[in-house]
Coordinates of C-alpha atoms and ligand atoms in Angstrom, one line a residue:
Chain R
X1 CA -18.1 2.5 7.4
X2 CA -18.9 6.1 6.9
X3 CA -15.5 6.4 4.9
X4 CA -17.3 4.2 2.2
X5 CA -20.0 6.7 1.4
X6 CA -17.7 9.6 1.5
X7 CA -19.1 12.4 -1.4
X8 CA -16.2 14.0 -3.2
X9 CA -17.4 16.8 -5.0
X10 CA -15.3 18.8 -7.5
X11 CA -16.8 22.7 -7.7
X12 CA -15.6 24.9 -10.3
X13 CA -16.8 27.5 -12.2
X14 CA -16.5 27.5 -16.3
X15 CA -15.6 30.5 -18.3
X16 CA -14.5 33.8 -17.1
X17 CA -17.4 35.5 -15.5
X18 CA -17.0 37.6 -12.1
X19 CA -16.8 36.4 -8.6
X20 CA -16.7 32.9 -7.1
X21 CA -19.2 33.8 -3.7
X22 CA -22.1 31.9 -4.2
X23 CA -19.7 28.8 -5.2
X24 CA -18.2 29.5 -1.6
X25 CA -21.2 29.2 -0.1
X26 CA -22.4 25.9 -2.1
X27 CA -18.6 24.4 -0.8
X28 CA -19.4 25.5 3.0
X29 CA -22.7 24.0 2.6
X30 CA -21.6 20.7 1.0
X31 CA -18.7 20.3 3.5
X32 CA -20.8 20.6 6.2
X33 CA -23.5 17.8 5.0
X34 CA -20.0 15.7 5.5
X35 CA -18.4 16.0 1.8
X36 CA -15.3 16.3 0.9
X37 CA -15.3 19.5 -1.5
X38 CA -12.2 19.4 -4.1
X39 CA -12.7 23.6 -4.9
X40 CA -11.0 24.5 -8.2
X41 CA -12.6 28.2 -8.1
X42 CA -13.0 30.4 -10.8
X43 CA -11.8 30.3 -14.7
X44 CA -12.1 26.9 -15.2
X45 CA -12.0 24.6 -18.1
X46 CA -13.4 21.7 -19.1
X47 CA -10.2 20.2 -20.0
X48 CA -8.5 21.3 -16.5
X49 CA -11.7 19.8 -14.7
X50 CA -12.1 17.0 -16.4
X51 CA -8.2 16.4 -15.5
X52 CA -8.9 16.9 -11.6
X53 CA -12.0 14.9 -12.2
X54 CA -10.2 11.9 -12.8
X55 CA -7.0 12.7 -10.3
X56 CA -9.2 13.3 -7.5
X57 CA -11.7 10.6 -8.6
X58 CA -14.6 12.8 -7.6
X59 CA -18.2 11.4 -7.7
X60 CA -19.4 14.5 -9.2
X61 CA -18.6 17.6 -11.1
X62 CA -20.5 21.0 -9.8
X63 CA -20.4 24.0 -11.8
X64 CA -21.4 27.4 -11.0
X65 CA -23.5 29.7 -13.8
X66 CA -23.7 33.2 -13.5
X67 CA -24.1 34.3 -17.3
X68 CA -26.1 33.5 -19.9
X69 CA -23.1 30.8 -21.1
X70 CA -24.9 27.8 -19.2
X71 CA -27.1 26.4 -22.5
X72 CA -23.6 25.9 -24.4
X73 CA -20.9 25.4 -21.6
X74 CA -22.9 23.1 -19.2
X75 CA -23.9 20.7 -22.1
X76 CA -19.9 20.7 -23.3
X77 CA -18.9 19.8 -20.0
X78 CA -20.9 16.9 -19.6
X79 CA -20.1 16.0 -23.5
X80 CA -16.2 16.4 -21.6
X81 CA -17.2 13.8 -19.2
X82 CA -18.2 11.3 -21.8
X83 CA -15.7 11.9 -23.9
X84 CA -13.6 10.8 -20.8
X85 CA -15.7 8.0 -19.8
X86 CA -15.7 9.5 -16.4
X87 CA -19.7 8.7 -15.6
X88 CA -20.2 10.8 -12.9
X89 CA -22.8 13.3 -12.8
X90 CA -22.6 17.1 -13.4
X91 CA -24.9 19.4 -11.4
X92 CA -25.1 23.1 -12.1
X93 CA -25.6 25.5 -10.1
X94 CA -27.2 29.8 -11.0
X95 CA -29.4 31.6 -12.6
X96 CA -31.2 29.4 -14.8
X97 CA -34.5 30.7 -16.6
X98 CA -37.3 27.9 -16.0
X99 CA -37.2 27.6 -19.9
X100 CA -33.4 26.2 -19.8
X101 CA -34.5 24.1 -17.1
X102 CA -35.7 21.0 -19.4
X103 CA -33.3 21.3 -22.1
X104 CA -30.1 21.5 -19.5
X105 CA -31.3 18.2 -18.1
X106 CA -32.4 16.7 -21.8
X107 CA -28.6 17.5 -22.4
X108 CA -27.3 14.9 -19.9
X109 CA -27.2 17.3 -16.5
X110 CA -28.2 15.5 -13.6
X111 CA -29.8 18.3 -11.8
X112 CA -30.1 22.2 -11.6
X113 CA -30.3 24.1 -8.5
X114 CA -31.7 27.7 -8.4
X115 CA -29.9 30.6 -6.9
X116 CA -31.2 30.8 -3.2
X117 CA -31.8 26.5 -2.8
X118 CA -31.8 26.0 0.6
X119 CA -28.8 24.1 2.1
X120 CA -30.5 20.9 3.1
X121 CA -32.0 21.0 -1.0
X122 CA -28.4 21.4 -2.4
X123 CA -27.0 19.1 -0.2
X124 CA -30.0 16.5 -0.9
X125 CA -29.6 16.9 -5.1
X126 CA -25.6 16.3 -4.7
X127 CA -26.4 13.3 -2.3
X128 CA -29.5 11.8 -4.5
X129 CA -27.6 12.5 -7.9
X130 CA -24.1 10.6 -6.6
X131 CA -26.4 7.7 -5.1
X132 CA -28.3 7.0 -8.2
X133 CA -25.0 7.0 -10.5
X134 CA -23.2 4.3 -7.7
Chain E
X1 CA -16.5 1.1 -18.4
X2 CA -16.2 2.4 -15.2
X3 CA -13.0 2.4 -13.0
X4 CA -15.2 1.5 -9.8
X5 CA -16.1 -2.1 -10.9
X6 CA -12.3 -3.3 -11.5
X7 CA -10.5 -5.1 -9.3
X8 CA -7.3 -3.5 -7.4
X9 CA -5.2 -5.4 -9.5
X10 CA -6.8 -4.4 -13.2
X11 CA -6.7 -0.6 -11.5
X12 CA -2.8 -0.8 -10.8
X13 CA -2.2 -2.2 -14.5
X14 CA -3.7 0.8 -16.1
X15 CA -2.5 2.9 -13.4
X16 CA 1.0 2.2 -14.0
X17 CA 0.4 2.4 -17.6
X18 CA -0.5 5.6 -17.4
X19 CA -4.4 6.0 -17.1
X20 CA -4.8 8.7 -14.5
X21 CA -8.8 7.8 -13.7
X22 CA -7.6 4.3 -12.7
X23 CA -4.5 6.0 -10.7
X24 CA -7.5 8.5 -8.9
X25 CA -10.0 5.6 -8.2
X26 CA -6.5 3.6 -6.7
X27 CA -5.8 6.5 -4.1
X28 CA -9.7 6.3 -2.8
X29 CA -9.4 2.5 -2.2
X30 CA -5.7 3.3 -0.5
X31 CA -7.5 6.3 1.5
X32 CA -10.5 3.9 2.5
X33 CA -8.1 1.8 4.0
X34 CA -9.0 -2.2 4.5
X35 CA -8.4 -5.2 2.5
X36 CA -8.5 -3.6 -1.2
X37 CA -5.6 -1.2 0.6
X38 CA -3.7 -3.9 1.5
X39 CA -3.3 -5.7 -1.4
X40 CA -2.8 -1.8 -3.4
X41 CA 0.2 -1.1 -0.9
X42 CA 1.7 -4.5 -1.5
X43 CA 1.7 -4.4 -5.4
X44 CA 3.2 -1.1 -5.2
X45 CA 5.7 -2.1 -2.6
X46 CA 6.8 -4.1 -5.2
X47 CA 6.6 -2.4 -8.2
X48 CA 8.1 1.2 -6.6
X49 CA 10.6 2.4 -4.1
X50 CA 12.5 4.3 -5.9
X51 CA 11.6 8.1 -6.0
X52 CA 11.8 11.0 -3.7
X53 CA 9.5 11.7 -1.1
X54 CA 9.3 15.4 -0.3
X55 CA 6.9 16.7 2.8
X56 CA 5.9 20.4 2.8
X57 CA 4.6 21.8 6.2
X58 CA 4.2 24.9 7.5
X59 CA 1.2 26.9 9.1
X60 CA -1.8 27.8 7.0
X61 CA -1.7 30.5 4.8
X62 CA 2.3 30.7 4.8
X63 CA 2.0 29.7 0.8
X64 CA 2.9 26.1 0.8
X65 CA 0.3 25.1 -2.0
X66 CA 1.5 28.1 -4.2
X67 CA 5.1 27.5 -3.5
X68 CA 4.0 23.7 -4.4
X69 CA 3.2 24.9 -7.9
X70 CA 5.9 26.5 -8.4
X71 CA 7.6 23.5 -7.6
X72 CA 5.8 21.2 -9.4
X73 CA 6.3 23.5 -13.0
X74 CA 9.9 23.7 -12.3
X75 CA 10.6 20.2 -11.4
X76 CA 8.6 19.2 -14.5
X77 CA 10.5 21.6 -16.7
X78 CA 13.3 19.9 -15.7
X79 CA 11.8 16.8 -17.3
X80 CA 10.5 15.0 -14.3
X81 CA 6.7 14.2 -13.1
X82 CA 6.1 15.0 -10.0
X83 CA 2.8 14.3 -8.3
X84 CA 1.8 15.8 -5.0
X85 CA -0.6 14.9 -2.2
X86 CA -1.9 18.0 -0.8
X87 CA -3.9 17.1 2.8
X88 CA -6.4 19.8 4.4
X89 CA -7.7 19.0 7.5
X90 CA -11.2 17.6 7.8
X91 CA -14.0 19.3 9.6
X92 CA -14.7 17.1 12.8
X93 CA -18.2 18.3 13.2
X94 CA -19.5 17.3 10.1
X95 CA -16.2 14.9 8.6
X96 CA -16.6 17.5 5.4
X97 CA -13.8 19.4 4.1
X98 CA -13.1 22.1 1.9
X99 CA -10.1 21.2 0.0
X100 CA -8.5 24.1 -1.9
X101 CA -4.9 23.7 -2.6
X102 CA -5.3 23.1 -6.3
X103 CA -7.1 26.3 -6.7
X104 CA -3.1 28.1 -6.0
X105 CA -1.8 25.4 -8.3
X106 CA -3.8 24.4 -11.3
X107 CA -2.2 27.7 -13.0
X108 CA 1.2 26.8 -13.2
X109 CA 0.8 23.1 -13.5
X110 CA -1.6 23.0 -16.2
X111 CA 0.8 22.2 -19.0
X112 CA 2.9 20.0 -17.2
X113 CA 2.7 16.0 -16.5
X114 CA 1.5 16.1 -13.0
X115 CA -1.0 14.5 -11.0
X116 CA -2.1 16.1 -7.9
X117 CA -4.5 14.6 -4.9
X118 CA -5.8 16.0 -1.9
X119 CA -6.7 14.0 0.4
X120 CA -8.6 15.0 3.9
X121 CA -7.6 13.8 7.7
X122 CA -10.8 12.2 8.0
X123 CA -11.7 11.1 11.2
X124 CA -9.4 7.7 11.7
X125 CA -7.1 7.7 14.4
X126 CA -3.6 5.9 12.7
X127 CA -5.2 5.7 9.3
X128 CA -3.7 8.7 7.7
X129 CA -0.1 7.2 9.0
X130 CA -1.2 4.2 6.6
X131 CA -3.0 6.2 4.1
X132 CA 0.1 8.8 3.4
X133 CA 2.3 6.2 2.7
X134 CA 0.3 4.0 1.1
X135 CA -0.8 6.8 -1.4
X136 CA 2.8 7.9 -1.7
X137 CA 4.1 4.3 -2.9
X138 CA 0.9 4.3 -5.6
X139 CA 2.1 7.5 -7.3
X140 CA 5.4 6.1 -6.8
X141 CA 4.9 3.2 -8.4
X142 CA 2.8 4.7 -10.9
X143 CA 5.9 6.3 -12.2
X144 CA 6.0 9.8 -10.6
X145 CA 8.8 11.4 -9.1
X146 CA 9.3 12.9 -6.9
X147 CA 6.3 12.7 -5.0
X148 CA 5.6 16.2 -2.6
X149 CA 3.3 15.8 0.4
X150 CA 1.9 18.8 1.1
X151 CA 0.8 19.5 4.7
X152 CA -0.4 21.7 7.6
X153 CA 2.1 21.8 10.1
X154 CA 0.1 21.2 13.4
X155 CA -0.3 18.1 15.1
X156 CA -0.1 14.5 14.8
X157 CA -0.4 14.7 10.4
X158 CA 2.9 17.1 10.9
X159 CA 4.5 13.8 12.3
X160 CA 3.2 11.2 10.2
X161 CA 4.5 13.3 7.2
X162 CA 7.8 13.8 8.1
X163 CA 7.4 9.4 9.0
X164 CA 6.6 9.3 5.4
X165 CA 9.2 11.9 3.7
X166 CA 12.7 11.6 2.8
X167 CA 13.1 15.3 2.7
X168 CA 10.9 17.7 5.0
X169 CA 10.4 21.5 4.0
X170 CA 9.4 23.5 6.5
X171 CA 7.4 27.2 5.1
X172 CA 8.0 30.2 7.2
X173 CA 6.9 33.3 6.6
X174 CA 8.8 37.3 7.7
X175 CA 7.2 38.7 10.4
X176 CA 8.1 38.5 14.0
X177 CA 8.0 35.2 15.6
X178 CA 7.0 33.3 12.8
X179 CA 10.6 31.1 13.3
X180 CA 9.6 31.1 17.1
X181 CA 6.3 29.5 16.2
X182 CA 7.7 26.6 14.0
X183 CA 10.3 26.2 17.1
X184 CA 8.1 25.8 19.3
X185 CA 6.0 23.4 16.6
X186 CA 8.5 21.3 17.2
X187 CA 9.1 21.6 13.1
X188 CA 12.6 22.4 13.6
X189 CA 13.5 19.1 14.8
X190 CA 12.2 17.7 11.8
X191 CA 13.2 20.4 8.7
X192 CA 15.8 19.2 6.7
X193 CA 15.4 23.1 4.7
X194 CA 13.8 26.3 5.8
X195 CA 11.8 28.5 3.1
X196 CA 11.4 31.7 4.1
X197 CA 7.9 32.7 2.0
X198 CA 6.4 36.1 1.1
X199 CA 10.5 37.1 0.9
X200 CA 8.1 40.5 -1.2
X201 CA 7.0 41.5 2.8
X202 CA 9.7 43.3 5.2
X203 CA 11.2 40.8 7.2
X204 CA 12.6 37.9 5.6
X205 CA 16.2 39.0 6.2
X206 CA 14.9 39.0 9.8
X207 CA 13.2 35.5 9.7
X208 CA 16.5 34.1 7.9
X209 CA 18.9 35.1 11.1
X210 CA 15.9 34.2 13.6
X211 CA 16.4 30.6 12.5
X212 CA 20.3 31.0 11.7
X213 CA 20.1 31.3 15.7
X214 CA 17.6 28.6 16.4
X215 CA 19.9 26.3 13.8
X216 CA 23.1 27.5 16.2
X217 CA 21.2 26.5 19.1
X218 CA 19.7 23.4 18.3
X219 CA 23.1 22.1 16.4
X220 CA 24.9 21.3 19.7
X221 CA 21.9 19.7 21.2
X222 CA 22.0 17.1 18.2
X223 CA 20.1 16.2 15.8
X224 CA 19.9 13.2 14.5
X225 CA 21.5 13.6 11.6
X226 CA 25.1 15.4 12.6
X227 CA 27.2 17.5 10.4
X228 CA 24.0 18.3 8.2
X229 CA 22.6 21.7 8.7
X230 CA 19.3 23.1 6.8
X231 CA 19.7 25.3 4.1
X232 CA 17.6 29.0 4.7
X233 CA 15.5 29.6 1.0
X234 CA 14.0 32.8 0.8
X235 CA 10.8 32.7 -1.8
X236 CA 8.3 34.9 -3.3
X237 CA 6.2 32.4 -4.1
X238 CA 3.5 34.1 -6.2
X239 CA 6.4 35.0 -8.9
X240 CA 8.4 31.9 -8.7
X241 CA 11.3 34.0 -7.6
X242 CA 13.4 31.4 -5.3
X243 CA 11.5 28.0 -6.5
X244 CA 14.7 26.5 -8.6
X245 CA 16.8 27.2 -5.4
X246 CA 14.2 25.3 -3.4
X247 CA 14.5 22.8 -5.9
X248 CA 18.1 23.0 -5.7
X249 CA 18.3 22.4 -1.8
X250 CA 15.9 19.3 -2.1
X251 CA 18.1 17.6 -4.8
X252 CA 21.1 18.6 -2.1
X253 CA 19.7 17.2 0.5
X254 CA 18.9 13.7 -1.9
X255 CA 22.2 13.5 -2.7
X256 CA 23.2 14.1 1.3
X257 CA 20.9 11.3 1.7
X258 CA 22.7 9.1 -0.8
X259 CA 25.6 9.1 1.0
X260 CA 26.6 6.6 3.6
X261 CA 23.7 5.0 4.7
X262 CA 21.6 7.6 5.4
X263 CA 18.8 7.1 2.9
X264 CA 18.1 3.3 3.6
X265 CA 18.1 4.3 7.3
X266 CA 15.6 6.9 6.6
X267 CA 13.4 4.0 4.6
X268 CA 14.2 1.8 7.6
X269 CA 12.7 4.1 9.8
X270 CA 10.1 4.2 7.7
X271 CA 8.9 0.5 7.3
X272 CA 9.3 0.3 11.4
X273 CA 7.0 3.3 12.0
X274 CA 4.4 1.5 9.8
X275 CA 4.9 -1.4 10.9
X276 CA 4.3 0.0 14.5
X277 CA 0.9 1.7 13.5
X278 CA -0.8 -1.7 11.5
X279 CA 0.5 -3.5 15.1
X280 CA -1.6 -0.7 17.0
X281 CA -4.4 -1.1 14.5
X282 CA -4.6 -4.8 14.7
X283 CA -4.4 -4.9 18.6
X284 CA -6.6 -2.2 18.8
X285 CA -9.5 -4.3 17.2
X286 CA -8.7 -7.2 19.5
X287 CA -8.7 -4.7 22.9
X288 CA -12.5 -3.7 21.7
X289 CA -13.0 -7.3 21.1
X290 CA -12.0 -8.2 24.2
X291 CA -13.9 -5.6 26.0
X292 CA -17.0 -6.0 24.3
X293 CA -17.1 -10.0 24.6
X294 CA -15.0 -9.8 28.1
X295 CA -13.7 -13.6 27.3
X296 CA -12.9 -14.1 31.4
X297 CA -15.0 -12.6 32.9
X298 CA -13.3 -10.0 34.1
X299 CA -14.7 -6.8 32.9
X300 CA -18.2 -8.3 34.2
X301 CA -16.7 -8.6 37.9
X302 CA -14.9 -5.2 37.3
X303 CA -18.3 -3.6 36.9
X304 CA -20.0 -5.3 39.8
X305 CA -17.3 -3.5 41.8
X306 CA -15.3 -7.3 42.7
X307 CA -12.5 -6.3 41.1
X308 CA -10.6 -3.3 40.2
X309 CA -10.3 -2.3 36.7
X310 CA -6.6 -1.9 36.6
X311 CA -6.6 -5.9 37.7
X312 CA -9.1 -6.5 35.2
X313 CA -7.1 -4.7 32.1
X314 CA -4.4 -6.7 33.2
X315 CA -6.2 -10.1 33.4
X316 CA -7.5 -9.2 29.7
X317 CA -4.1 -8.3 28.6
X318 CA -2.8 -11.8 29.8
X319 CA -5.5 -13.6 27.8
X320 CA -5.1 -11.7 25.1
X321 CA -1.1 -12.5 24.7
X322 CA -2.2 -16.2 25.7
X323 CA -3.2 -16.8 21.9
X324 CA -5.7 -17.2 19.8
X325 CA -8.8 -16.2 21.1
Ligands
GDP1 N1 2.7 38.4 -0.8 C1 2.8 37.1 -1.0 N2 1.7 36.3 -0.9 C2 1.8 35.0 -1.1 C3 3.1 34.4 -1.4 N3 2.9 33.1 -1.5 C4 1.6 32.9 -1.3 N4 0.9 34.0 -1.0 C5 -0.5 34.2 -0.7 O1 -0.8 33.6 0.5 C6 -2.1 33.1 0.5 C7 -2.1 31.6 1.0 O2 -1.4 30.9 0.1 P1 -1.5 29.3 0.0 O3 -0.5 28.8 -1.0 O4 -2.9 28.9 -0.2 O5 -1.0 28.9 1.5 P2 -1.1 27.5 2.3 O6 -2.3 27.5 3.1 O7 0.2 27.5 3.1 O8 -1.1 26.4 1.2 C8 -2.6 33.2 -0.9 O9 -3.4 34.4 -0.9 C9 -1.4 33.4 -1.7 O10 -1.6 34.2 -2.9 C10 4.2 35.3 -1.5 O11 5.4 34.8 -1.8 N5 4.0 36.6 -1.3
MG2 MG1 -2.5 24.8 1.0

């Protein structure tokens, strides 16, 4: 039973910005809410997660912000996810000024989490996010 | 329109045509395990049969994902698609798991036809012995070849793998006792070649005549396939350096296969050891059954303290080989 509401979760970070730490910390935090956590790590694309996306059949694609690239890359990854009829949801995940907040989710994000969410918060968005797209 | 609303059957059309999100949503149904599984593992069954299997085990951290990349770039150079299964343990506090293995393989492998799953233990006791294979046969039938498990080496998954794999590699690293460890694993019995990884750190030449000894030793106590010995690889696997000889020794050890009847006993094997874990699966439901509805009478009398429960598993056993109950 609990097999059939498994959460696999692909986290990856987009572009070539610094250190992969706080996306370490999301993966720890998801696996131990129970998901399974596909971790690409850092200097991702859209084309090489959108291509583990569909091998792994993940139920969501997480990406990790730490520059100002978020406004252009996080709306052309879930354009990528269209494009491949994939219909899953993409979450993001950094330093996001409240004034991005609106437009990243008018762009077709499912949800935004701050730098600092608590676990239980990060683990509830993935969880709500995955449900409301099954 | 989404993959999750078609049927197992619509999935394995477009999976073996080629559509990689309806190969990916096949592997979860396979993985869940149950009916949809079932009827996923017999249209393969049919469809497939004929690729390598390749297991890749060692302890964690000796570069088996890395080395798997390599792999993977140089068997697809060659013109082939390989896929692999890369399985992580899963948490058992929480059932989570962190699965990284593609983050050491994505680099090499991103230009090549591939397809790569992890897959986690999960918590089902016998379900990854279904699960492994019954993934295998998809990618199998799904076109790719040859398909590389990749595995810890520790435990019950070690076995299962080397159930499900025609050719098992076993990933050493230098350093002392490294060989000692795997002996004692029990991964010796069950290698069919050695890589010796990190070959860039001091100690590989070591490593190499550490199992040279243990491969002396163990040849006279006889394994089950005589006259064959495993081939010693040394492998840098962060440069590649080694990777085509790897390659090399798993085509050798195909073609040993070939010969005689060596390969269909392997697949023999094979279909008995699965058959023997569905048979455990399916009594196993019927001994809870039988316990929770205690049909005789006899588990209620065993826990009044009239009868022992040795006497009472063995009245239950006798009505449950009676029949249909
Ligand atoms: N020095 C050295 N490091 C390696 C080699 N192969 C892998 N590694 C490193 O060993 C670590 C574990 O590798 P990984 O492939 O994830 O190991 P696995 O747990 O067996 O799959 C990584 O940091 C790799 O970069 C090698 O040939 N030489
Ligand atoms: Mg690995």
């Amino acid at each position: 039973m609990g097999d059939d509401v498994t959460v696999r979760i692909i986290l990856a970070k987009l572009g070539l910005d610094g250190h992969d730490r706080g996306l370490k910390v999301v993966a720890r935090i998801l696996r131990d809410a129970g998901m399974e956590v596909i971790y690409l790590g850092l200097r991702q694309t859209t084309d090489s997660i959108i291509a583990a996306a569909e091998q792994e059949d993940a139920d969501a694609i997480g990406l990790s912000m730490h520059n100002a690239g978020h406004m252009t890359l996080a709306p052309k990854m879930v354009e990528a996810v269209r494009a491949a009829q994939l219909d899953i949801p993409v979450v993001v995940g950094g330093i996001v000024p409240d004034d991005d907040l609106q437009p990243l989710l008018d762009a077709g994000v499912a949800a935004v989490l701050g730098p600092g969410s608590p676990a239980e918060d990060v683990a509830r968005t993935v969880r709500d996010v995955v449900s409301a797209n099954r | 329109m989404s993959r999750r609303d078609l049927s197992p059957a619509a999935l394995f059309e477009l999976a073996v045509g080629g559509e990689r999100r309806s190969l990916g949503r096949l592997l979860t149904l396979v993985e869940r395990g149950g009916p949809d599984a079932d009827t996923i593992t017999e249209l393969s069954y049919r469809a497939g049969g004929a690729g390598h299997v390749v297991g890749i085990t060692g302890a964690p951290g000796a570069g088996k994902s890395t080395l798997v990349g390599q792999l993977v770039r140089t068997i697809a150079e060659a013109g082939k698609r390989p896929a692999v299964l890369a399985v992580d343990p899963s948490s058992p506090l929480s059932g989570g798991a962190i699965l990284g293995d593609r983050v050491r393989m994505d680099d090499v492998v991103a230009d090549h036809d591939a397809f790569i799953r992890s897959m986690a233990t999960r918590g089902h006791q016998g379900g990854l012995a279904l699960a492994i294979p019954g993934a295998v046969r998809v990618l199998d039938a799904a076109g790719y070849d040859p398909v590389i498990i990749e595995t810890v080496g520790v435990g019950q998954v070690e076995v299962d793998v080397a159930a499900a794999a025609d050719t098992t590699v076993v990933v050493v690293n230098p350093g002392w006792g490294d060989a000692v460890q795997a002996n004692k694993a029990g991964l010796l019995e069950v290698a069919d070649i050695f890589v010796v990884n990190k070959a860039d750190r001091p100690g590989a030449g070591d490593a190499r005549r550490d199992l040279e000894l243990m491969l002396d030793l163990s040849h006279v106590s006889g394994q089950e396939d005589e006259g064959f010995r495993p081939e010693i690889v040394l492998t840098t696997a962060t440069d590649g350096t080694g990777a085509a000889e790897v390659v090399a020794a798993i085509d050798a050890h195909r073609a040993h296969l070939g010969t005689g009847d060596r390969l269909a006993a392997r697949r023999r094997a094979q279909v008995r050891e699965e058959i023997r874990v569905r048979l455990e699966q399916l009594l196993g439901h019927r001994i809870d059954e039988a316990v929770a509805d205690d049909p005789t009478g006899d588990i209620a009398r065993a826990t009044a303290g009239d009868l022992s429960p040795a006497a009472a598993a063995t009245a239950a056993l006798t009505d449950l080989l009676s029949g249909e109950s």
